[in-house]
Amino acid sequence: MFNRHSDSELAAAYQHCVTLARGSGSNFFFAFHSLPKQMFREMCALYSYMRLTDDLGDDESVSMEERRRQLLDWRTDLRSAFESQKSSSLVLLAMTDVALRKEIPISLLEAVIDGVESDLSPVSFPTFSDLNAYCYQVAGVVGLCCLKIWGYDQDAPGVDDIAKDCGTAFQLTNILRDLAEDAQRGRLYFPLEDLQRFEMTQAELFSGTNDAKFHAFMKFQSERAWGYYRNSLPLLSHVSPTGRNILSGFIEAYSSLLKRIEKNNYDVFSERIRLSKLQKLGIVSRSILRIPRRIQV
């Protein structure tokens, strides 16, 4: 089943993905080193696929029409790679090898393309249910793919839903952190029903005025995210020991970011909220050295 490419072609494809992941500047690339060699390469392939898909939608030097066409071509290439197990794209060659061996359905990888395509239209989510569906496309499916790579108890009740909640927690944190950047692009990732609830207009939210109404709105969003983090913790008991180590690192990193947003009194306009280099080093080091964590959310 897996003999439509040579070993050297596949090795080159995986090495290409490792190079892309290393050059991305992502701090979590180094956490991948805590994984066994094959799993490390698989995570680099997954990261590269997600990164390239996202870049196709975000490249503002290309017209909106051209980005749509490129994403359509990318979807076609993905399907072709699944069917033939061959591709001129080294990333797709590696990604489909991972997917076929780890039983990752193509529907998960296509959902990522769906999410990126939705960003090409004016972003608007009438309800939180609508936003959560988007979170699934851009984050939840990534979690499900990771579980397939790491190994997990697939028979555990509701484990896939827990993984989706983990992705939602991470994405809600990103939305809070990136409010200023999204405002510049005219993208509103908060539900319209929440703005109505707090009697706030989009213009007021985008103004960056940290008054009582803005603070209450952001606190509500933060508390919602914490709820999803709490829902996510049982996932740690269902993944393999190797997966548990790196997953706890991801949860620690994103939840620490949310804590910094709160500590900064929800002011995400004055500066981009980041973890300090020391915090990042600590998180990555604990993953590489396999130091147990006590996750508190």
Short mmCIF file of C-alpha atoms in Angstrom, two decimals:
data_model
loop_
_atom_site.label_atom_id
_atom_site.label_comp_id
_atom_site.label_asym_id
_atom_site.label_seq_id
_atom_site.Cartn_x
_atom_site.Cartn_y
_atom_site.Cartn_z
CA MET A 1 0.00 0.00 0.00
CA PHE A 2 2.87 2.37 0.78
CA ASN A 3 5.18 1.52 -2.10
CA ARG A 4 4.36 4.21 -4.67
CA HIS A 5 7.38 6.28 -3.76
CA SER A 6 10.96 5.35 -3.05
CA ASP A 7 12.42 5.41 0.43
CA SER A 8 14.78 8.18 -0.65
CA GLU A 9 11.87 10.32 -1.94
CA LEU A 10 10.02 9.93 1.33
CA ALA A 11 13.13 10.65 3.39
CA ALA A 12 13.66 13.84 1.38
CA ALA A 13 10.03 14.84 1.94
CA TYR A 14 10.30 14.42 5.70
CA GLN A 15 13.61 16.27 5.81
CA HIS A 16 12.02 19.14 3.89
CA CYS A 17 9.27 19.33 6.53
CA VAL A 18 11.83 19.29 9.34
CA THR A 19 13.64 22.17 7.64
CA LEU A 20 10.40 24.14 7.24
CA ALA A 21 9.42 23.59 10.86
CA ARG A 22 12.89 24.55 12.10
CA GLY A 23 12.90 27.72 9.99
CA SER A 24 9.44 28.78 11.13
CA GLY A 25 10.75 30.30 14.33
CA SER A 26 8.14 28.41 16.33
CA ASN A 27 9.28 27.81 19.88
CA PHE A 28 7.37 24.56 19.94
CA PHE A 29 9.50 23.05 17.18
CA PHE A 30 12.12 22.39 19.83
CA ALA A 31 9.52 20.64 22.00
CA PHE A 32 9.08 18.16 19.15
CA HIS A 33 12.57 16.91 20.04
CA SER A 34 11.08 15.27 23.13
CA LEU A 35 9.36 12.83 20.77
CA PRO A 36 10.79 9.63 19.29
CA LYS A 37 12.49 10.18 15.92
CA GLN A 38 9.64 8.98 13.71
CA MET A 39 7.01 10.86 15.71
CA PHE A 40 9.21 13.97 15.56
CA ARG A 41 9.24 13.79 11.76
CA GLU A 42 5.48 13.20 11.67
CA MET A 43 4.82 16.29 13.77
CA CYS A 44 7.07 18.32 11.46
CA ALA A 45 5.03 17.07 8.49
CA LEU A 46 1.77 18.03 10.19
CA TYR A 47 3.12 21.44 11.20
CA SER A 48 4.37 22.10 7.65
CA TYR A 49 1.02 21.18 6.13
CA MET A 50 -0.85 23.48 8.53
CA ARG A 51 1.67 26.30 8.01
CA LEU A 52 1.57 26.13 4.22
CA THR A 53 -2.22 25.98 4.18
CA ASP A 54 -2.43 29.02 6.45
CA ASP A 55 0.13 30.93 4.38
CA LEU A 56 -1.88 30.40 1.20
CA GLY A 57 -4.77 32.29 2.78
CA ASP A 58 -2.73 34.99 4.53
CA ASP A 59 -0.44 36.13 1.72
CA GLU A 60 -1.70 39.69 1.22
CA SER A 61 0.68 40.22 -1.69
CA VAL A 62 -1.65 37.94 -3.68
CA SER A 63 -5.16 38.96 -4.72
CA MET A 64 -8.14 37.44 -2.92
CA GLU A 65 -9.22 35.71 -6.12
CA GLU A 66 -5.78 34.19 -6.61
CA ARG A 67 -5.67 32.98 -3.00
CA ARG A 68 -8.99 31.23 -3.49
CA ARG A 69 -7.66 29.57 -6.63
CA GLN A 70 -4.47 28.47 -4.87
CA LEU A 71 -6.44 26.95 -1.99
CA LEU A 72 -8.66 25.11 -4.48
CA ASP A 73 -5.54 23.76 -6.22
CA TRP A 74 -4.09 22.78 -2.83
CA ARG A 75 -7.27 20.85 -1.98
CA THR A 76 -7.14 19.10 -5.36
CA ASP A 77 -3.47 18.24 -4.83
CA LEU A 78 -4.25 16.86 -1.37
CA ARG A 79 -6.96 14.58 -2.72
CA SER A 80 -4.72 13.42 -5.54
CA ALA A 81 -1.92 12.65 -3.10
CA PHE A 82 -4.26 10.55 -0.97
CA GLU A 83 -5.45 8.60 -4.00
CA SER A 84 -2.09 8.04 -5.68
CA GLN A 85 0.28 8.30 -2.71
CA LYS A 86 2.43 10.44 -4.99
CA SER A 87 2.84 14.22 -5.13
CA SER A 88 5.15 16.86 -6.54
CA SER A 89 4.78 18.62 -3.16
CA LEU A 90 7.22 17.28 -0.59
CA VAL A 91 4.92 18.45 2.20
CA LEU A 92 1.93 16.58 0.79
CA LEU A 93 4.06 13.50 0.16
CA ALA A 94 5.10 13.40 3.82
CA MET A 95 1.69 14.42 5.16
CA THR A 96 -0.19 11.74 3.23
CA ASP A 97 2.33 9.13 4.37
CA VAL A 98 1.62 10.14 7.97
CA ALA A 99 -2.14 10.21 7.38
CA LEU A 100 -2.30 6.79 5.74
CA ARG A 101 -0.15 5.10 8.40
CA LYS A 102 -1.80 6.85 11.36
CA GLU A 103 -5.34 6.64 9.94
CA ILE A 104 -5.86 10.39 9.81
CA PRO A 105 -8.92 10.92 7.57
CA ILE A 106 -8.61 13.38 4.73
CA SER A 107 -11.70 15.15 6.10
CA LEU A 108 -9.58 16.53 8.98
CA LEU A 109 -6.98 17.95 6.61
CA GLU A 110 -9.63 19.40 4.33
CA ALA A 111 -11.34 21.05 7.32
CA VAL A 112 -8.17 23.12 7.78
CA ILE A 113 -8.52 24.37 4.20
CA ASP A 114 -12.18 25.17 4.92
CA GLY A 115 -11.13 27.30 7.88
CA VAL A 116 -8.52 29.22 5.90
CA GLU A 117 -11.00 29.78 3.07
CA SER A 118 -13.53 31.21 5.51
CA ASP A 119 -11.00 33.89 6.49
CA LEU A 120 -11.00 35.17 2.90
CA SER A 121 -14.56 36.44 3.34
CA PRO A 122 -15.54 39.15 5.84
CA VAL A 123 -15.23 37.46 9.21
CA SER A 124 -18.40 37.45 11.26
CA PHE A 125 -19.77 34.98 13.80
CA PRO A 126 -23.35 35.66 14.91
CA THR A 127 -23.15 33.20 17.81
CA PHE A 128 -20.52 31.40 19.83
CA SER A 129 -21.66 28.16 18.21
CA ASP A 130 -20.58 29.63 14.87
CA LEU A 131 -17.23 30.66 16.31
CA ASN A 132 -16.72 27.24 17.87
CA ALA A 133 -17.25 25.61 14.48
CA TYR A 134 -14.45 27.81 13.14
CA CYS A 135 -12.24 26.90 16.12
CA TYR A 136 -12.73 23.26 15.19
CA GLN A 137 -11.53 23.89 11.64
CA VAL A 138 -8.38 25.80 12.57
CA ALA A 139 -7.47 24.20 15.90
CA GLY A 140 -9.66 21.25 16.90
CA VAL A 141 -8.70 19.21 13.85
CA VAL A 142 -5.03 19.85 14.61
CA GLY A 143 -5.56 18.31 18.04
CA LEU A 144 -7.29 15.28 16.56
CA CYS A 145 -4.41 14.80 14.11
CA CYS A 146 -1.90 15.07 16.96
CA LEU A 147 -3.73 12.39 18.93
CA LYS A 148 -3.53 10.07 15.93
CA ILE A 149 0.22 10.63 15.76
CA TRP A 150 0.88 10.34 19.51
CA GLY A 151 -1.51 7.49 20.19
CA TYR A 152 -4.51 7.64 22.51
CA ASP A 153 -7.37 5.63 23.94
CA GLN A 154 -9.85 5.90 21.10
CA ASP A 155 -12.49 3.97 23.05
CA ALA A 156 -12.58 6.45 25.93
CA PRO A 157 -16.03 8.10 26.05
CA GLY A 158 -16.03 11.57 24.50
CA VAL A 159 -12.26 11.73 23.97
CA ASP A 160 -12.59 13.35 20.54
CA ASP A 161 -14.86 16.04 21.99
CA ILE A 162 -12.31 16.69 24.74
CA ALA A 163 -9.62 17.11 22.08
CA LYS A 164 -11.82 19.58 20.23
CA ASP A 165 -12.31 21.54 23.48
CA CYS A 166 -8.54 21.70 23.87
CA GLY A 167 -8.24 23.20 20.40
CA THR A 168 -10.99 25.69 21.23
CA ALA A 169 -9.15 26.75 24.39
CA PHE A 170 -5.99 27.43 22.40
CA GLN A 171 -7.83 29.31 19.65
CA LEU A 172 -9.82 31.47 22.07
CA THR A 173 -6.51 32.45 23.65
CA ASN A 174 -5.13 33.36 20.23
CA ILE A 175 -8.21 35.47 19.49
CA LEU A 176 -7.78 37.45 22.71
CA ARG A 177 -4.07 37.96 22.10
CA ASP A 178 -4.49 38.94 18.42
CA LEU A 179 -7.37 41.40 18.86
CA ALA A 180 -5.29 44.44 17.87
CA GLU A 181 -3.82 42.74 14.78
CA ASP A 182 -7.23 41.44 13.70
CA ALA A 183 -8.75 44.89 14.21
CA GLN A 184 -6.26 46.33 11.73
CA ARG A 185 -7.45 43.75 9.19
CA GLY A 186 -11.10 44.40 10.01
CA ARG A 187 -11.54 40.85 11.29
CA LEU A 188 -13.88 40.30 14.21
CA TYR A 189 -13.52 36.87 15.80
CA PHE A 190 -15.79 37.52 18.77
CA PRO A 191 -19.47 36.52 18.48
CA LEU A 192 -21.84 39.35 17.63
CA GLU A 193 -24.17 38.10 20.36
CA ASP A 194 -21.45 38.87 22.91
CA LEU A 195 -21.10 42.43 21.66
CA GLN A 196 -24.85 42.85 22.01
CA ARG A 197 -24.75 41.36 25.49
CA PHE A 198 -22.22 43.97 26.62
CA GLU A 199 -23.82 46.77 24.56
CA MET A 200 -20.59 47.28 22.68
CA THR A 201 -20.04 48.14 19.04
CA GLN A 202 -17.28 46.73 16.87
CA ALA A 203 -15.78 50.22 16.62
CA GLU A 204 -15.61 50.48 20.42
CA LEU A 205 -13.96 47.08 20.68
CA PHE A 206 -11.41 47.93 17.98
CA SER A 207 -10.62 51.33 19.51
CA GLY A 208 -8.56 49.76 22.27
CA THR A 209 -10.16 51.92 24.95
CA ASN A 210 -9.69 49.86 28.08
CA ASP A 211 -12.71 51.16 29.95
CA ALA A 212 -15.02 49.24 32.28
CA LYS A 213 -17.16 47.90 29.45
CA PHE A 214 -14.15 46.66 27.48
CA HIS A 215 -12.69 45.08 30.61
CA ALA A 216 -15.94 43.26 31.40
CA PHE A 217 -16.20 42.02 27.81
CA MET A 218 -12.63 40.70 27.78
CA LYS A 219 -13.00 39.12 31.21
CA PHE A 220 -16.06 37.25 29.95
CA GLN A 221 -14.08 35.95 26.95
CA SER A 222 -11.18 34.94 29.19
CA GLU A 223 -13.41 33.04 31.60
CA ARG A 224 -14.98 31.19 28.68
CA ALA A 225 -11.51 30.13 27.53
CA TRP A 226 -10.65 28.89 31.04
CA GLY A 227 -13.75 26.72 30.92
CA TYR A 228 -12.43 25.01 27.82
CA TYR A 229 -9.01 24.55 29.40
CA ARG A 230 -10.66 22.80 32.34
CA ASN A 231 -12.62 20.62 29.95
CA SER A 232 -9.34 19.70 28.25
CA LEU A 233 -7.42 18.37 31.27
CA PRO A 234 -8.92 14.84 31.18
CA LEU A 235 -7.31 14.44 27.76
CA LEU A 236 -3.94 14.05 29.47
CA SER A 237 -5.03 10.72 30.94
CA HIS A 238 -6.11 9.35 27.55
CA VAL A 239 -3.00 10.01 25.44
CA SER A 240 0.14 7.90 25.35
CA PRO A 241 2.88 8.78 27.87
CA THR A 242 4.87 10.39 25.05
CA GLY A 243 1.87 12.41 23.92
CA ARG A 244 1.01 13.37 27.48
CA ASN A 245 4.38 15.03 27.92
CA ILE A 246 4.18 17.27 24.86
CA LEU A 247 0.44 17.96 25.27
CA SER A 248 0.99 19.19 28.82
CA GLY A 249 3.66 21.52 27.42
CA PHE A 250 1.22 22.99 24.92
CA ILE A 251 -1.45 23.45 27.60
CA GLU A 252 1.08 25.09 29.91
CA ALA A 253 2.22 27.47 27.17
CA TYR A 254 -1.20 28.62 26.00
CA SER A 255 -2.69 28.88 29.49
CA SER A 256 0.37 30.90 30.60
CA LEU A 257 -0.31 33.25 27.70
CA LEU A 258 -3.90 33.71 28.86
CA LYS A 259 -2.66 34.43 32.39
CA ARG A 260 -0.37 37.13 31.00
CA ILE A 261 -3.29 38.72 29.15
CA GLU A 262 -5.21 38.86 32.42
CA LYS A 263 -2.18 40.16 34.32
CA ASN A 264 -1.88 42.92 31.70
CA ASN A 265 -5.46 43.95 32.51
CA TYR A 266 -6.59 42.78 29.05
CA ASP A 267 -4.60 45.52 27.34
CA VAL A 268 -3.70 43.77 24.09
CA PHE A 269 -3.33 47.00 22.11
CA SER A 270 -0.31 48.63 23.75
CA GLU A 271 1.93 45.67 22.98
CA ARG A 272 1.67 42.12 21.71
CA ILE A 273 1.33 39.76 24.65
CA ARG A 274 4.10 37.17 24.63
CA LEU A 275 5.70 34.70 26.96
CA SER A 276 9.15 35.71 28.12
CA LYS A 277 12.16 33.88 26.71
CA LEU A 278 12.70 32.38 30.16
CA GLN A 279 9.12 31.06 30.26
CA LYS A 280 9.46 29.56 26.78
CA LEU A 281 12.78 27.99 27.66
CA GLY A 282 11.29 26.49 30.81
CA ILE A 283 8.32 25.00 28.97
CA VAL A 284 10.45 23.56 26.17
CA SER A 285 13.08 22.25 28.62
CA ARG A 286 10.46 20.44 30.67
CA SER A 287 9.20 18.77 27.50
CA ILE A 288 12.67 17.71 26.35
CA LEU A 289 13.72 16.53 29.82
CA ARG A 290 10.31 14.90 30.40
CA ILE A 291 9.84 16.68 33.73
CA PRO A 292 6.31 16.06 35.11
CA ARG A 293 4.07 19.13 35.32
CA ARG A 294 1.24 20.09 37.59
CA ILE A 295 -1.17 21.88 35.26
CA GLN A 296 -3.43 24.42 36.99
CA VAL A 297 -6.13 26.22 35.03
#
